[in-house]
């Protein structure tokens, strides 16, 4: 197998990976960035609404309070503090890289004031383009980018991650690395109805788990309240549409949010999503109404939404838009500290793959692009400070793929048991039937399916064990929040068996 060496292997080309790679290179490190899709792929390019950061230092306390309020007691105070102190500076660096934000900031659900910077409704696209351009401009022997390069396994030696095996368009490639930084995004594709891109199969969470890292709070899954679903495809209508005054109406034409939350359409996402689901069940449908904002304003402010809904014959400036909740963001992931350390020497994680402690039980709108910047940069710096010259190839932890033909059934099981409302009977039924045939050969699709099957089981077990309702996890049989708030952390016993532990809020500890 062809083998290359690098100081830092970054896996993922979204906001967290791209920014981590640029940061590491700016400190003089040799970096190889591998992403299984195109460089500007992942969720990042689909982000519409914007990027949240305190507007000035006086806004830090308020942004932190909003983040903690959405997180329902499970945010890590240290992580939130670091985030609000550093996000503004990192977002300003995006400007230097060529992102032109609209002059007006906007408001989104859960924020107590307008503080979301945006580029119309295509913020992620602008961020992706700017970061990809900077990476391409910096490419050379010390900064290499491998697109279409799928990381199939990490390699470990003496308890340390020492590299990875990749499937690339040119064939298999072994990378020996001083450290590996996972920025592989989330696992929304575990569900059937999701706004997540096809790459969102949770590979990084599965890779880290196989390498011995701990996984935290997998059961918290964020549903976006307003997706338009046709033929199995979920098209997002950005939260900013409600931030600009969009109203939710049920099939009786009634504006129902006053009955659910005093923040109306701008209540936290879990509240709005469950309200919409209840109104669909009670009245037959829910619509997002932007007509009173005026067609010209809607088209100018939301050109991406206008264009994408136009494919389905809907004009958001003149038609009420039929909406329903869809899986949008996976809050849990690889447990890290504020420097992206994943508890296994040589392994770091940042962005949606990580459970950094920022989001608690529910992510505040538009906090994730800025999370990718802040913690991508911090993880890169921490990794550089702890690099080891790679010695030997190490070994791949055992991992079995699953037949990808199972995925439609697996996703239907997850949608039914682990959706907006959960209960013990449905979760137990899903687990009783949780066996998936191994794949005939090792392919990218079978490994992705294998990660989803692993994460699905861990998520279902954690959801069953969490006998309370909090943020993105709602149990109809345990409707109240339990006290005190506890993380659910998957780790390994000394015999290598999965163990689920309840852990109080506080700085993350090691992987085992
Ligand atoms: C439709 C939509 C709209 C959103 N809107 C907003 C918004 O307005 N504001 C906001 O803050 N957040 C928003 N989010 C969330 C936000 O976009 C994501 O949380 C964030 O972009 C994740 O960035 P990331 O770098 O962690 O991962 P991603 O951008 O998802 O990138 C993951 C990368 O990892 C690569 N990868 C994965 N597995 C492998 C593997 N095995 N080998 C090699 N490469 C791999 C992928 O190819 C990709 O390059 C939105 C999400 C969606 C889906």
Coordinates of C-alpha atoms and ligand atoms in Angstrom, one line a residue:
X1 CA 0.0 0.0 0.0
X2 CA 1.2 3.5 -0.8
X3 CA 2.2 5.3 2.5
X4 CA 2.7 9.0 3.1
X5 CA 3.7 10.9 6.3
X6 CA 2.3 14.1 7.6
X7 CA 2.3 16.0 10.9
X8 CA -1.4 16.5 11.1
X9 CA -4.1 14.5 9.2
X10 CA -7.4 16.5 9.2
X11 CA -10.4 14.4 8.2
X12 CA -13.2 16.6 6.8
X13 CA -13.4 19.6 4.5
X14 CA -16.3 21.5 6.2
X15 CA -15.9 24.5 8.3
X16 CA -14.2 22.8 11.2
X17 CA -11.8 20.7 9.1
X18 CA -10.9 23.5 6.6
X19 CA -10.4 26.0 9.4
X20 CA -8.3 23.6 11.4
X21 CA -6.1 22.8 8.5
X22 CA -5.6 26.5 7.7
X23 CA -4.8 27.2 11.3
X24 CA -2.3 24.4 11.6
X25 CA -0.6 25.5 8.4
X26 CA -0.4 29.0 9.7
X27 CA 1.6 27.7 12.6
X28 CA 4.0 26.0 10.1
X29 CA 2.8 22.4 10.3
X30 CA 2.7 19.9 7.5
X31 CA -1.0 19.2 6.9
X32 CA -2.9 16.6 4.9
X33 CA -6.7 17.2 4.6
X34 CA -8.8 14.3 3.4
X35 CA -12.5 14.5 2.7
X36 CA -14.7 11.9 1.2
X37 CA -16.6 14.3 -0.9
X38 CA -15.7 17.6 -2.6
X39 CA -13.7 20.1 -0.5
X40 CA -16.7 22.4 -0.2
X41 CA -19.1 19.5 0.7
X42 CA -20.6 18.4 4.1
X43 CA -23.3 20.3 5.9
X44 CA -21.3 23.5 5.9
X45 CA -22.2 24.5 2.4
X46 CA -25.9 24.0 3.0
X47 CA -26.1 26.3 6.0
X48 CA -28.6 29.0 5.3
X49 CA -29.4 31.1 8.3
X50 CA -26.1 32.4 9.4
X51 CA -23.3 32.4 11.9
X52 CA -23.7 33.4 15.5
X53 CA -21.2 35.3 17.6
X54 CA -21.4 38.1 20.2
X55 CA -21.6 41.4 18.4
X56 CA -19.3 43.1 20.9
X57 CA -17.7 42.1 24.1
X58 CA -20.8 43.4 26.0
X59 CA -22.9 40.8 24.2
X60 CA -20.8 37.8 25.4
X61 CA -22.8 37.3 28.6
X62 CA -26.1 37.5 26.8
X63 CA -25.0 35.1 24.0
X64 CA -23.7 32.7 26.7
X65 CA -27.0 32.9 28.6
X66 CA -29.0 32.2 25.4
X67 CA -26.7 29.2 24.6
X68 CA -27.2 27.8 28.1
X69 CA -30.9 28.4 28.1
X70 CA -31.3 26.4 24.9
X71 CA -29.0 23.7 26.3
X72 CA -31.3 23.0 29.3
X73 CA -28.6 22.6 32.0
X74 CA -26.2 20.4 30.0
X75 CA -23.9 23.0 28.5
X76 CA -20.4 22.8 29.8
X77 CA -19.7 26.3 31.3
X78 CA -16.0 26.3 30.3
X79 CA -16.9 25.5 26.7
X80 CA -19.5 28.1 26.5
X81 CA -17.2 30.7 28.0
X82 CA -14.4 29.9 25.5
X83 CA -16.9 30.0 22.7
X84 CA -18.4 33.4 23.4
X85 CA -14.9 34.9 24.1
X86 CA -13.4 33.7 20.8
X87 CA -16.2 33.4 18.3
X88 CA -16.3 37.1 17.2
X89 CA -12.6 37.2 16.4
X90 CA -12.8 34.0 14.3
X91 CA -15.9 35.2 12.5
X92 CA -14.0 38.5 11.7
X93 CA -11.2 36.3 10.2
X94 CA -13.8 35.0 7.7
X95 CA -14.2 38.5 6.5
X96 CA -10.5 38.7 5.9
X97 CA -10.8 35.5 3.9
X98 CA -13.4 37.1 1.6
X99 CA -16.8 36.4 3.2
X100 CA -19.0 39.5 2.7
X101 CA -21.7 39.5 5.4
X102 CA -25.0 41.4 4.8
X103 CA -24.9 44.8 6.5
X104 CA -27.9 43.8 8.8
X105 CA -27.6 41.1 11.4
X106 CA -30.6 38.9 11.9
X107 CA -32.6 37.2 14.7
X108 CA -33.1 33.5 15.1
X109 CA -35.0 31.3 17.6
X110 CA -33.6 31.3 21.2
X111 CA -31.4 34.4 20.7
X112 CA -32.4 37.4 22.9
X113 CA -31.2 39.9 20.3
X114 CA -30.4 40.0 16.6
X115 CA -26.7 38.9 16.4
X116 CA -26.6 36.5 13.4
X117 CA -24.3 37.5 10.6
X118 CA -25.3 36.1 7.3
X119 CA -24.8 36.3 3.6
X120 CA -28.5 36.3 2.5
X121 CA -29.7 32.7 3.0
X122 CA -26.5 31.1 1.6
X123 CA -24.1 31.7 4.5
X124 CA -22.6 28.2 4.5
X125 CA -22.0 28.4 0.8
X126 CA -20.0 31.6 1.2
X127 CA -18.0 30.2 4.1
X128 CA -17.3 27.0 2.2
X129 CA -16.1 28.9 -0.9
X130 CA -13.9 31.2 1.1
X131 CA -12.2 28.4 3.1
X132 CA -11.8 26.2 0.1
X133 CA -10.2 29.0 -1.9
X134 CA -7.8 29.7 1.0
X135 CA -6.9 26.0 1.1
X136 CA -6.4 25.7 -2.6
X137 CA -4.3 28.9 -2.6
X138 CA -2.1 27.4 0.1
X139 CA -1.7 24.0 -1.5
X140 CA 1.8 22.6 -1.8
X141 CA 4.1 20.0 -0.3
X142 CA 3.2 21.3 3.2
X143 CA -0.6 21.5 2.7
X144 CA -2.1 18.8 0.7
X145 CA -5.8 18.3 0.0
X146 CA -7.2 14.9 -1.0
X147 CA -10.8 15.1 -2.2
X148 CA -12.8 11.9 -2.6
X149 CA -10.6 10.3 0.0
X150 CA -12.6 8.2 2.4
X151 CA -11.0 7.4 5.8
X152 CA -11.9 3.8 6.4
X153 CA -10.1 3.2 9.6
X154 CA -7.8 4.9 12.1
X155 CA -4.6 3.1 13.1
X156 CA -3.4 2.8 16.7
X157 CA -0.2 1.9 18.4
X158 CA 0.4 1.7 22.1
X159 CA -2.9 3.4 22.9
X160 CA -2.1 6.3 20.5
X161 CA -3.7 7.1 17.2
X162 CA -0.8 7.1 14.6
X163 CA -2.6 7.5 11.3
X164 CA -5.3 6.2 9.1
X165 CA -6.1 4.1 6.0
X166 CA -7.8 5.9 3.2
X167 CA -9.6 4.8 0.0
X168 CA -8.7 7.4 -2.6
X169 CA -9.5 7.8 -6.3
X170 CA -5.9 6.6 -6.9
X171 CA -6.3 3.6 -4.7
X172 CA -5.6 2.7 -1.0
X173 CA -3.4 5.1 0.9
X174 CA -1.9 4.7 4.4
X175 CA -1.2 8.0 6.2
X176 CA 1.2 8.0 9.1
X177 CA 0.4 11.1 11.2
X178 CA 1.7 12.9 14.2
X179 CA -1.9 13.5 15.1
X180 CA -5.4 13.0 13.6
X181 CA -8.1 15.6 13.8
X182 CA -11.6 14.4 13.0
X183 CA -14.0 17.0 11.5
X184 CA -16.3 14.6 9.8
X185 CA -19.7 16.2 10.7
X186 CA -22.7 14.6 12.1
X187 CA -24.9 11.5 11.6
X188 CA -28.2 12.9 10.5
X189 CA -28.4 10.2 7.8
X190 CA -29.2 7.7 10.6
X191 CA -32.7 9.0 10.1
X192 CA -35.0 8.8 7.0
X193 CA -36.3 12.4 7.1
X194 CA -33.3 14.7 7.5
X195 CA -31.8 17.9 6.1
X196 CA -28.3 16.4 6.6
X197 CA -26.3 15.8 3.4
X198 CA -25.5 12.3 2.2
X199 CA -22.1 12.5 3.8
X200 CA -23.6 12.8 7.2
X201 CA -23.1 9.1 8.1
X202 CA -21.3 9.6 11.4
X203 CA -18.0 8.1 10.2
X204 CA -15.8 10.1 12.6
X205 CA -17.9 9.2 15.6
X206 CA -17.7 5.6 14.6
X207 CA -14.0 5.8 13.9
X208 CA -13.3 7.5 17.2
X209 CA -15.4 4.9 19.1
X210 CA -13.6 2.0 17.5
X211 CA -10.3 3.7 18.5
X212 CA -11.4 3.9 22.2
X213 CA -12.8 7.4 22.5
X214 CA -15.9 8.2 24.6
X215 CA -19.1 9.3 23.0
X216 CA -21.4 11.7 24.9
X217 CA -25.1 12.6 24.7
X218 CA -25.9 10.8 21.5
X219 CA -29.6 10.8 22.3
X220 CA -29.9 14.5 21.8
X221 CA -31.0 15.0 18.2
X222 CA -32.1 18.4 17.0
X223 CA -35.1 18.5 14.7
X224 CA -35.4 21.6 12.6
X225 CA -39.0 22.8 12.8
X226 CA -39.5 24.0 9.2
X227 CA -38.5 21.5 6.5
X228 CA -40.5 20.9 3.3
X229 CA -40.5 17.2 2.6
X230 CA -41.3 15.8 -0.8
X231 CA -40.5 12.3 -2.1
X232 CA -38.2 11.6 0.9
X233 CA -36.2 14.7 0.3
X234 CA -36.2 17.4 3.1
X235 CA -35.6 21.0 2.0
X236 CA -34.8 23.4 4.8
X237 CA -36.5 26.7 5.2
X238 CA -34.1 28.7 7.3
X239 CA -34.9 29.8 10.9
X240 CA -34.2 33.3 9.7
X241 CA -37.5 33.2 7.9
X242 CA -39.2 33.2 11.3
X243 CA -36.6 35.7 12.5
X244 CA -37.8 38.2 9.9
X245 CA -41.4 37.7 11.0
X246 CA -42.6 34.5 9.4
X247 CA -45.7 33.0 11.2
X248 CA -46.8 29.4 11.7
X249 CA -50.4 28.6 10.9
X250 CA -52.3 25.3 11.4
X251 CA -54.8 23.8 9.1
X252 CA -57.5 26.0 10.7
X253 CA -55.5 29.1 9.8
X254 CA -54.8 29.7 13.4
X255 CA -51.4 31.1 14.6
X256 CA -50.8 28.5 17.3
X257 CA -47.4 29.4 18.8
X258 CA -48.9 31.7 21.5
X259 CA -50.4 28.6 23.1
X260 CA -46.9 26.9 23.4
X261 CA -44.3 29.6 24.2
X262 CA -44.1 33.3 24.9
X263 CA -41.3 33.6 22.4
X264 CA -43.8 32.5 19.8
X265 CA -42.2 31.3 16.5
X266 CA -38.7 32.2 18.0
X267 CA -38.9 29.7 20.9
X268 CA -36.0 27.2 21.0
X269 CA -36.1 24.6 18.2
X270 CA -37.2 21.7 20.3
X271 CA -40.3 23.6 21.5
X272 CA -41.3 24.8 18.0
X273 CA -40.7 21.4 16.4
X274 CA -42.9 19.6 19.0
X275 CA -45.6 22.3 18.7
X276 CA -45.6 21.8 14.9
X277 CA -45.8 18.0 15.2
X278 CA -48.7 18.4 17.6
X279 CA -50.6 20.8 15.4
X280 CA -50.1 18.5 12.3
X281 CA -51.5 15.6 14.3
X282 CA -54.4 17.7 15.6
X283 CA -55.4 19.7 12.6
X284 CA -53.8 18.0 9.5
X285 CA -51.0 20.4 8.6
X286 CA -48.8 23.4 9.4
X287 CA -47.7 26.2 7.1
X288 CA -45.1 28.8 7.4
X289 CA -46.5 32.1 6.2
X290 CA -44.2 34.8 4.8
X291 CA -46.8 36.5 2.6
X292 CA -47.2 39.6 4.9
X293 CA -43.4 40.3 4.4
X294 CA -44.1 41.1 0.7
X295 CA -43.0 39.0 -2.3
X296 CA -40.1 41.3 -3.2
X297 CA -38.6 41.2 0.3
X298 CA -38.9 37.5 0.5
X299 CA -37.3 36.9 -2.8
X300 CA -34.4 39.3 -2.1
X301 CA -33.8 38.1 1.5
X302 CA -34.3 34.3 0.8
X303 CA -33.2 33.7 -2.8
X304 CA -31.9 30.2 -2.0
X305 CA -35.2 29.1 -0.3
X306 CA -37.2 30.8 -3.2
X307 CA -35.2 28.9 -5.8
X308 CA -35.3 25.5 -4.1
X309 CA -39.0 25.7 -3.3
X310 CA -39.6 26.9 -6.8
X311 CA -38.6 23.4 -8.0
X312 CA -41.6 22.1 -6.3
X313 CA -43.9 24.9 -7.6
X314 CA -44.0 26.9 -4.4
X315 CA -43.4 30.6 -4.1
X316 CA -42.7 31.5 -0.5
X317 CA -43.5 35.2 -1.2
X318 CA -47.1 34.3 -2.3
X319 CA -47.8 30.8 -1.0
X320 CA -48.0 29.5 2.6
X321 CA -45.3 26.8 2.8
X322 CA -46.3 23.4 4.1
X323 CA -43.7 22.5 6.8
X324 CA -42.8 19.7 9.2
X325 CA -39.9 18.9 11.5
X326 CA -36.9 17.0 10.2
X327 CA -33.7 15.7 11.8
X328 CA -31.2 18.5 11.3
X329 CA -28.3 18.3 13.7
X330 CA -26.8 15.6 15.9
X331 CA -25.8 17.3 19.2
X332 CA -23.9 14.4 20.7
X333 CA -20.6 12.9 19.4
X334 CA -17.0 12.4 20.4
X335 CA -16.5 13.7 23.9
X336 CA -13.8 16.4 23.8
X337 CA -12.3 19.0 26.1
X338 CA -12.2 22.7 25.1
X339 CA -9.1 21.9 23.0
X340 CA -10.6 19.1 21.0
X341 CA -8.8 16.4 22.8
X342 CA -10.7 13.2 22.4
X343 CA -9.2 11.3 25.3
X344 CA -7.1 9.0 23.1
X345 CA -3.5 10.4 22.6
X346 CA -3.1 11.6 19.1
X347 CA -6.8 12.0 18.4
X348 CA -8.7 15.3 18.2
X349 CA -12.2 16.2 17.1
X350 CA -14.0 19.4 16.3
X351 CA -17.3 20.6 14.7
X352 CA -20.5 18.5 14.6
X353 CA -18.6 15.2 15.1
X354 CA -17.6 16.4 18.6
X355 CA -19.5 16.8 21.8
X356 CA -17.6 19.8 22.9
X357 CA -20.1 20.7 25.6
X358 CA -21.3 23.8 23.8
X359 CA -24.8 22.7 22.9
X360 CA -26.0 20.8 26.0
X361 CA -29.3 19.2 25.3
X362 CA -30.2 21.4 22.3
X363 CA -28.1 23.6 20.0
X364 CA -28.8 27.3 19.8
X365 CA -29.5 28.3 16.2
X366 CA -26.4 29.3 14.1
X367 CA -23.9 28.4 16.9
X368 CA -22.4 25.5 14.9
X369 CA -20.6 27.3 12.1
X370 CA -18.9 29.5 14.7
X371 CA -18.3 26.4 16.9
X372 CA -16.4 24.8 13.9
X373 CA -14.2 27.9 13.7
X374 CA -13.5 28.3 17.4
X375 CA -12.9 24.6 18.2
X376 CA -11.4 23.7 14.8
X377 CA -8.7 26.3 15.5
X378 CA -8.2 25.3 19.1
X379 CA -8.0 21.6 18.3
X380 CA -5.4 22.3 15.6
X381 CA -3.3 24.3 18.0
X382 CA -3.5 21.6 20.7
X383 CA -2.7 18.8 18.2
X384 CA 0.4 20.7 17.1
X385 CA 1.6 21.1 20.7
X386 CA 1.4 17.3 21.2
X387 CA 2.6 15.9 17.9
X388 CA 4.6 12.7 17.9
X389 CA 6.8 11.6 15.0
X390 CA 4.9 8.6 13.6
X391 CA 6.7 5.3 14.2
X392 CA 5.3 2.3 12.4
X393 CA 1.9 1.7 10.9
X394 CA 0.0 0.7 14.1
X395 CA -3.0 -1.5 13.8
X396 CA -6.6 -1.0 12.8
X397 CA -9.2 -1.6 15.5
X398 CA -11.6 -4.3 14.5
X399 CA -14.7 -3.0 12.8
X400 CA -17.3 -4.8 10.6
X401 CA -19.3 -3.1 7.9
X402 CA -23.1 -3.7 7.4
X403 CA -24.9 -4.4 4.2
X404 CA -26.0 -1.0 3.0
X405 CA -29.2 -2.5 1.6
X406 CA -30.4 -2.5 5.2
X407 CA -30.4 1.3 5.5
X408 CA -34.0 2.1 4.5
X409 CA -35.3 -0.3 7.2
X410 CA -32.7 0.8 9.7
X411 CA -33.7 4.5 9.1
X412 CA -37.4 3.6 9.4
X413 CA -36.8 2.0 12.8
X414 CA -34.9 5.1 14.0
X415 CA -37.6 7.5 12.7
X416 CA -40.3 5.5 14.6
X417 CA -38.4 4.9 17.9
X418 CA -36.1 7.9 18.2
X419 CA -38.1 10.7 16.7
X420 CA -39.5 13.8 18.3
X421 CA -41.3 11.8 20.9
X422 CA -40.0 8.6 22.4
X423 CA -41.1 6.0 24.9
X424 CA -39.7 2.9 26.5
X425 CA -41.9 0.5 24.5
X426 CA -40.8 1.8 21.1
X427 CA -37.1 2.0 22.1
X428 CA -37.2 -1.5 23.5
X429 CA -38.9 -2.8 20.3
X430 CA -36.3 -1.2 18.1
X431 CA -33.4 -2.7 20.2
X432 CA -35.0 -6.1 20.2
X433 CA -34.8 -6.2 16.4
X434 CA -31.4 -4.5 16.1
X435 CA -29.4 -7.0 14.0
X436 CA -28.1 -6.1 10.6
X437 CA -26.3 -8.5 8.2
X438 CA -22.6 -8.0 7.6
X439 CA -21.6 -6.6 4.3
X440 CA -20.2 -9.0 1.7
X441 CA -17.1 -6.9 1.1
X442 CA -15.4 -3.8 2.6
X443 CA -16.6 -0.8 0.7
X444 CA -17.2 2.8 1.6
X445 CA -21.0 2.2 1.6
X446 CA -20.7 -0.8 3.9
X447 CA -18.5 1.0 6.3
X448 CA -20.8 4.0 6.4
X449 CA -23.7 1.6 7.1
X450 CA -21.6 0.0 9.8
X451 CA -21.1 3.3 11.6
X452 CA -24.8 4.1 11.4
X453 CA -25.7 0.7 12.8
X454 CA -23.3 1.1 15.7
X455 CA -24.4 4.7 16.5
X456 CA -28.1 3.8 16.1
X457 CA -27.8 1.1 18.8
X458 CA -25.8 3.4 21.1
X459 CA -28.3 6.2 20.6
X460 CA -31.3 3.9 21.3
X461 CA -29.8 2.5 24.5
X462 CA -28.9 6.0 25.7
X463 CA -32.4 7.3 24.9
X464 CA -33.9 4.4 26.8
X465 CA -31.6 5.0 29.8
X466 CA -32.4 8.7 29.9
X467 CA -35.7 8.7 31.8
X468 CA -36.5 12.3 31.5
X469 CA -37.4 14.9 28.8
X470 CA -34.8 17.6 28.1
X471 CA -34.0 19.6 25.0
X472 CA -33.9 17.4 22.0
X473 CA -34.8 14.3 23.9
X474 CA -38.5 14.0 24.7
X475 CA -39.9 10.9 26.5
X476 CA -43.7 10.8 26.7
X477 CA -43.4 8.4 29.6
X478 CA -41.0 10.7 31.5
X479 CA -42.2 14.2 30.6
X480 CA -40.2 16.1 33.3
X481 CA -36.6 17.1 33.5
X482 CA -34.7 15.1 36.1
X483 CA -32.3 16.9 38.6
X484 CA -29.5 17.3 38.5
X485 CA -28.7 17.3 34.8
X486 CA -26.4 14.5 33.7
X487 CA -24.5 13.6 30.6
X488 CA -24.7 10.1 29.2
X489 CA -21.2 8.9 28.3
X490 CA -20.5 5.8 26.4
X491 CA -17.1 4.3 27.2
X492 CA -15.4 1.0 27.3
X493 CA -14.9 -1.4 30.2
X494 CA -11.5 -2.9 30.9
X495 CA -12.6 -5.9 28.9
X496 CA -13.5 -3.6 25.9
X497 CA -17.3 -3.8 26.4
X498 CA -19.5 -0.7 25.9
X499 CA -20.5 0.9 29.2
X500 CA -22.9 3.8 29.6
X501 CA -22.3 6.1 32.5
X502 CA -24.1 9.1 33.9
X503 CA -21.7 11.9 34.4
X504 CA -22.3 15.3 36.1
X505 CA -21.7 18.5 34.2
X506 CA -18.0 19.4 34.4
X507 CA -14.8 19.2 32.4
X508 CA -14.5 16.2 30.2
X509 CA -12.3 13.4 31.5
X510 CA -10.3 10.7 29.6
X511 CA -11.6 8.2 27.2
X512 CA -11.9 5.2 29.4
Ligands
LIG1 C1 -29.4 22.3 5.7 C2 -28.6 22.8 6.8 C3 -28.6 24.1 7.2 C4 -27.8 24.6 8.3 N1 -27.8 25.9 8.6 C5 -27.0 26.3 9.6 C6 -26.8 27.7 9.9 O1 -27.5 28.6 9.3 N2 -26.0 28.1 10.8 C7 -25.2 27.2 11.6 O2 -24.4 27.6 12.4 N3 -25.3 25.9 11.3 C8 -26.2 25.4 10.3 N4 -26.3 24.1 10.1 C9 -25.4 23.2 10.8 C10 -24.0 23.3 10.3 O3 -24.0 23.5 8.9 C11 -23.1 22.1 10.6 O4 -23.3 21.7 11.9 C12 -21.7 22.4 10.3 O5 -21.5 23.0 9.0 C13 -20.8 21.2 10.5 O6 -19.5 21.5 10.0 P1 -18.4 20.4 10.1 O7 -17.2 21.0 9.6 O8 -18.4 19.8 11.5 O9 -18.9 19.2 9.2 P2 -19.4 19.2 7.7 O10 -19.5 20.5 7.1 O11 -20.6 18.3 7.6 O12 -18.2 18.5 6.9 C14 -17.9 17.1 7.2 C15 -16.7 16.7 6.3 O13 -16.2 15.5 6.6 C16 -16.0 14.7 5.5 N5 -16.1 13.3 5.9 C17 -17.1 12.6 6.6 N6 -16.7 11.3 6.8 C18 -15.5 11.1 6.2 C19 -14.7 10.0 6.0 N7 -15.0 8.8 6.5 N8 -13.5 10.2 5.3 C20 -13.2 11.4 4.8 N9 -14.0 12.5 5.0 C21 -15.1 12.4 5.6 C22 -17.1 15.1 4.5 O14 -16.8 14.8 3.2 C23 -17.1 16.6 4.8 O15 -16.0 17.2 4.1 C24 -27.1 23.6 9.0 C25 -27.0 22.3 8.6 C26 -27.8 21.9 7.6 C27 -27.8 20.4 7.2

